[in-house]
Amino acid sequence: KNICVVFATLSKWFTANQLSLNFNKTNYAPFTTKRNMSVNLKIGFNNNFITNSSYTKFLGVTMDNTLSWNNHIDLLVKKLSTACYIIRNAKTYMSASSLKMIYYAFFHSAMSYGIMFWGNSSHSSMIFRLQKKAIRIMEGCGNRVSCRNLFKKLEILPLTSQYMLSLLMFVVQNKNFFITNNKNHNIDTRQRNNLYLPQANLTIYQKGAYYSAIKIFNNLPLEIKIVADNQKKFKRELKKFLCNHTFYTMEEYLTHS
């Protein structure tokens, strides 16, 4: 019934704007927590039905029905492989500063888009390997050379660090989505000014953007957390912190001293 109401509203809007919904290009993706769970629904309007799909693309981000982000990352691998090829060809006749501009234009822009959603996926290791490949190309290093010092030299954030930067900037720019511990209970503890972390049993929720953002924010050094009200200063201090530590994994960050 609700679906019929939605389609009726859409049809009315399309008609008013001299448009029409192409049912052949429209599909639905039933989100589930299990890969083997099949959902068969008949969704349509005026005897026109849309098909079931295991994934769909929305605003440039490909979402699969289990939110594993594998489809999005597989497509991104192709884009970033092309970016590595461009960087390799450009290296022979461009300066280091120009090469860094090319990295940001072709590689970083694609890698960072939507990273707060898929950056914590286990499948994202494929993207990190490509990022290290791009860094080695820029510095003319072999495949066995460690990239940690190269990231620091170029002042480029590794994938996980870039993921954390995106999440933390989302937190400070959308404070109304979060509450602090002292607003959730009246007990005066050392963590009273940390963000309240809701209880969650599902791994998919724990790896999601909202839950991960809270965990990352709460583990920030105090000197960075206290400037969260000043977005420019927060971002400057945060980038400096992330560049100095070049975190490769979330575990590295959560256990750093």
Coordinates of C-alpha atoms in Angstrom, one line a residue:
K1 CA 0.0 0.0 0.0
N2 CA 2.8 2.4 1.0
I3 CA 4.7 1.6 -2.2
C4 CA 1.6 2.4 -4.3
V5 CA 1.3 5.8 -2.6
V6 CA 5.0 6.5 -3.3
F7 CA 4.6 5.6 -7.0
A8 CA 1.4 7.7 -7.3
T9 CA 3.2 10.7 -5.8
L10 CA 6.2 10.1 -8.2
S11 CA 3.9 9.7 -11.2
K12 CA 2.1 13.0 -10.3
W13 CA 5.4 14.8 -10.0
F14 CA 6.8 13.4 -13.3
T15 CA 3.6 14.4 -15.1
A16 CA 3.7 17.9 -13.7
N17 CA 7.3 18.3 -14.9
Q18 CA 6.6 16.6 -18.3
L19 CA 8.7 13.6 -17.5
S20 CA 8.0 9.9 -17.2
L21 CA 9.5 7.0 -15.1
N22 CA 11.3 4.4 -17.2
F23 CA 10.4 1.2 -15.6
N24 CA 12.9 -0.8 -17.7
K25 CA 15.8 1.2 -16.1
T26 CA 14.3 1.3 -12.6
N27 CA 15.0 -1.5 -10.0
Y28 CA 14.9 -2.1 -6.3
A29 CA 17.5 -3.6 -4.0
P30 CA 16.3 -5.4 -0.8
F31 CA 19.0 -4.9 1.8
T32 CA 19.7 -7.9 4.0
T33 CA 22.4 -9.1 6.4
K34 CA 22.9 -12.4 4.7
R35 CA 24.1 -13.1 1.2
N36 CA 21.9 -16.2 0.7
M37 CA 18.7 -14.5 1.8
S38 CA 16.4 -14.1 -1.2
V39 CA 13.6 -11.5 -1.3
N40 CA 11.0 -11.7 -4.1
L41 CA 8.6 -8.8 -4.1
K42 CA 6.4 -7.5 -6.9
I43 CA 6.8 -3.8 -6.9
G44 CA 5.1 -1.7 -9.6
F45 CA 2.5 0.8 -10.6
N46 CA -0.3 0.6 -13.2
N47 CA 0.8 -3.0 -14.2
N48 CA 4.4 -1.8 -14.8
F49 CA 6.8 -3.7 -12.5
I50 CA 10.4 -3.0 -11.6
T51 CA 13.0 -5.7 -11.3
N52 CA 15.0 -6.9 -8.3
S53 CA 18.7 -6.2 -8.3
S54 CA 21.5 -7.2 -5.9
Y55 CA 23.1 -3.8 -6.3
T56 CA 22.3 -0.3 -7.4
K57 CA 24.1 3.0 -8.1
F58 CA 23.2 6.1 -6.3
L59 CA 25.0 9.5 -6.7
G60 CA 28.1 7.7 -8.0
V61 CA 28.3 5.2 -5.2
T62 CA 27.4 1.5 -6.0
M63 CA 25.6 -0.1 -3.1
D64 CA 25.0 -3.9 -2.9
N65 CA 22.2 -5.4 -0.9
T66 CA 24.5 -6.6 1.9
L67 CA 26.4 -3.3 2.1
S68 CA 29.7 -5.1 1.6
W69 CA 30.7 -2.4 -1.0
N70 CA 32.5 -5.0 -3.1
N71 CA 30.8 -3.9 -6.3
H72 CA 31.8 -0.2 -5.7
I73 CA 35.4 -1.1 -4.9
D74 CA 35.7 -3.4 -7.9
L75 CA 34.6 -0.5 -10.2
L76 CA 36.9 1.8 -8.3
V77 CA 39.9 -0.5 -8.9
K78 CA 39.5 0.0 -12.6
K79 CA 39.5 3.8 -12.3
L80 CA 42.5 3.8 -10.0
S81 CA 44.4 1.4 -12.2
T82 CA 44.0 3.9 -15.1
A83 CA 45.1 6.7 -12.7
C84 CA 48.3 4.8 -12.0
Y85 CA 48.9 4.4 -15.7
I86 CA 48.5 8.2 -16.2
I87 CA 50.9 9.0 -13.3
R88 CA 53.5 6.5 -14.7
N89 CA 53.4 8.1 -18.1
A90 CA 53.4 11.7 -16.7
K91 CA 56.4 11.0 -14.5
T92 CA 58.9 11.1 -17.4
Y93 CA 58.3 14.7 -18.2
M94 CA 56.7 16.4 -15.2
S95 CA 58.1 17.8 -12.0
A96 CA 57.4 16.3 -8.6
S97 CA 54.9 19.1 -7.7
S98 CA 53.1 18.7 -11.0
L99 CA 53.0 14.9 -10.5
K100 CA 51.4 15.4 -7.1
M101 CA 48.7 17.6 -8.7
I102 CA 48.0 14.8 -11.2
Y103 CA 47.7 12.3 -8.3
Y104 CA 45.1 14.5 -6.6
A105 CA 43.2 15.1 -9.8
F106 CA 43.0 11.5 -11.0
F107 CA 43.7 9.2 -8.1
H108 CA 42.8 11.1 -4.8
S109 CA 39.5 12.5 -6.2
A110 CA 38.2 9.1 -7.1
M111 CA 39.5 7.3 -4.0
S112 CA 38.1 9.8 -1.5
Y113 CA 34.6 10.0 -3.0
G114 CA 32.2 8.3 -0.7
I115 CA 35.1 6.9 1.3
M116 CA 33.2 7.3 4.6
F117 CA 30.8 4.6 3.5
W118 CA 33.2 1.9 2.0
G119 CA 36.6 2.8 3.6
N120 CA 36.1 0.3 6.5
S121 CA 35.3 -2.6 4.2
S122 CA 37.8 -5.6 4.1
H123 CA 37.7 -5.3 0.3
S124 CA 39.2 -1.9 0.5
S125 CA 42.7 -3.4 0.9
M126 CA 42.7 -3.6 -3.0
I127 CA 42.4 0.2 -3.1
F128 CA 45.2 0.6 -0.6
R129 CA 47.5 -1.6 -2.7
L130 CA 46.8 0.6 -5.7
Q131 CA 47.5 3.8 -3.6
K132 CA 50.9 2.4 -2.5
K133 CA 51.6 1.6 -6.2
A134 CA 50.8 5.2 -7.2
I135 CA 53.1 6.5 -4.4
R136 CA 56.0 4.3 -5.4
I137 CA 55.6 5.4 -9.1
M138 CA 55.7 9.0 -8.0
E139 CA 58.9 8.5 -6.0
G140 CA 60.5 6.0 -8.5
C141 CA 60.7 3.2 -5.9
G142 CA 60.5 -0.5 -6.3
N143 CA 57.7 -2.7 -5.2
R144 CA 59.4 -3.8 -2.0
V145 CA 60.1 -0.3 -0.6
S146 CA 58.0 0.6 2.4
C147 CA 55.6 3.5 1.7
R148 CA 55.3 4.9 5.3
N149 CA 58.1 7.4 4.9
L150 CA 56.9 8.2 1.3
F151 CA 53.5 9.1 2.6
K152 CA 55.0 11.4 5.1
K153 CA 57.4 13.0 2.6
L154 CA 54.6 13.7 0.1
E155 CA 52.2 14.7 2.9
I156 CA 49.6 12.3 1.4
L157 CA 47.3 10.4 3.8
P158 CA 47.1 6.6 3.4
L159 CA 43.7 5.2 2.7
T160 CA 42.7 4.5 6.3
S161 CA 43.9 7.9 7.4
Q162 CA 41.9 9.5 4.6
Y163 CA 38.9 7.5 5.7
M164 CA 39.2 8.7 9.3
L165 CA 39.6 12.3 8.1
S166 CA 36.4 12.1 6.1
L167 CA 34.5 10.6 9.1
L168 CA 35.8 13.1 11.6
M169 CA 35.0 16.1 9.4
F170 CA 31.5 14.6 9.1
V171 CA 31.2 14.5 12.9
V172 CA 32.3 18.2 13.5
Q173 CA 30.1 19.4 10.6
N174 CA 27.0 17.5 11.8
K175 CA 27.1 17.7 15.6
N176 CA 23.3 17.5 15.8
F177 CA 23.6 13.8 14.8
F178 CA 25.6 13.0 17.9
I179 CA 25.2 13.3 21.6
T180 CA 27.9 13.4 24.4
N181 CA 28.0 11.0 27.3
N182 CA 27.2 13.8 29.8
K183 CA 23.9 14.4 28.0
N184 CA 23.1 10.7 28.0
H185 CA 23.6 10.2 31.7
N186 CA 24.4 12.3 34.8
I187 CA 27.4 10.3 36.0
D188 CA 30.6 12.4 36.0
T189 CA 33.3 10.3 34.4
R190 CA 36.5 11.0 32.5
Q191 CA 34.6 10.2 29.3
R192 CA 31.8 12.6 29.9
N193 CA 32.7 14.8 26.9
N194 CA 33.2 11.8 24.6
L195 CA 30.5 11.0 22.1
Y196 CA 27.9 8.5 23.2
L197 CA 28.5 5.1 21.6
P198 CA 25.3 3.1 21.2
Q199 CA 25.2 -0.6 21.9
A200 CA 25.3 -2.7 18.7
N201 CA 25.6 -6.4 18.0
L202 CA 25.5 -6.4 14.2
T203 CA 29.0 -6.3 12.7
I204 CA 27.6 -4.4 9.7
Y205 CA 26.4 -1.7 12.0
Q206 CA 29.7 -1.5 13.9
K207 CA 31.6 -1.1 10.7
G208 CA 29.2 1.5 9.4
A209 CA 30.0 5.2 9.2
Y210 CA 28.0 6.4 12.3
Y211 CA 29.4 3.9 14.8
S212 CA 33.0 4.1 13.4
A213 CA 32.9 7.9 13.5
I214 CA 32.1 7.9 17.2
K215 CA 34.9 5.3 18.0
I216 CA 37.5 7.3 16.0
F217 CA 36.5 10.6 17.5
N218 CA 36.6 9.3 21.1
N219 CA 40.1 8.0 20.5
L220 CA 41.5 11.3 19.3
P221 CA 44.1 13.1 21.4
L222 CA 42.5 15.6 23.8
E223 CA 44.3 18.5 22.2
I224 CA 42.5 17.8 18.9
K225 CA 39.1 17.1 20.4
I226 CA 39.0 20.3 22.3
V227 CA 39.2 22.4 19.1
A228 CA 36.3 20.5 17.4
D229 CA 34.2 23.7 17.5
N230 CA 36.6 25.4 15.2
Q231 CA 36.4 23.4 12.0
K232 CA 39.3 25.0 10.2
K233 CA 41.7 24.5 13.2
F234 CA 40.3 21.0 13.8
K235 CA 41.0 19.9 10.3
R236 CA 44.5 21.5 10.3
E237 CA 45.5 19.8 13.5
L238 CA 43.8 16.5 12.5
K239 CA 45.7 16.4 9.2
K240 CA 49.0 17.1 10.9
F241 CA 48.3 14.3 13.4
L242 CA 47.3 11.8 10.6
C243 CA 50.3 12.7 8.4
N244 CA 52.7 12.2 11.3
H245 CA 51.4 8.8 12.1
T246 CA 50.4 7.4 8.7
F247 CA 48.0 4.9 10.1
Y248 CA 47.6 1.9 7.8
T249 CA 44.7 0.2 9.7
M250 CA 42.0 1.1 12.2
E251 CA 43.7 -1.2 14.7
E252 CA 46.9 0.8 14.5
Y253 CA 45.0 4.0 15.3
L254 CA 42.8 2.6 18.1
T255 CA 45.9 1.1 19.9
H256 CA 48.4 4.0 19.3
S257 CA 49.8 5.7 22.4

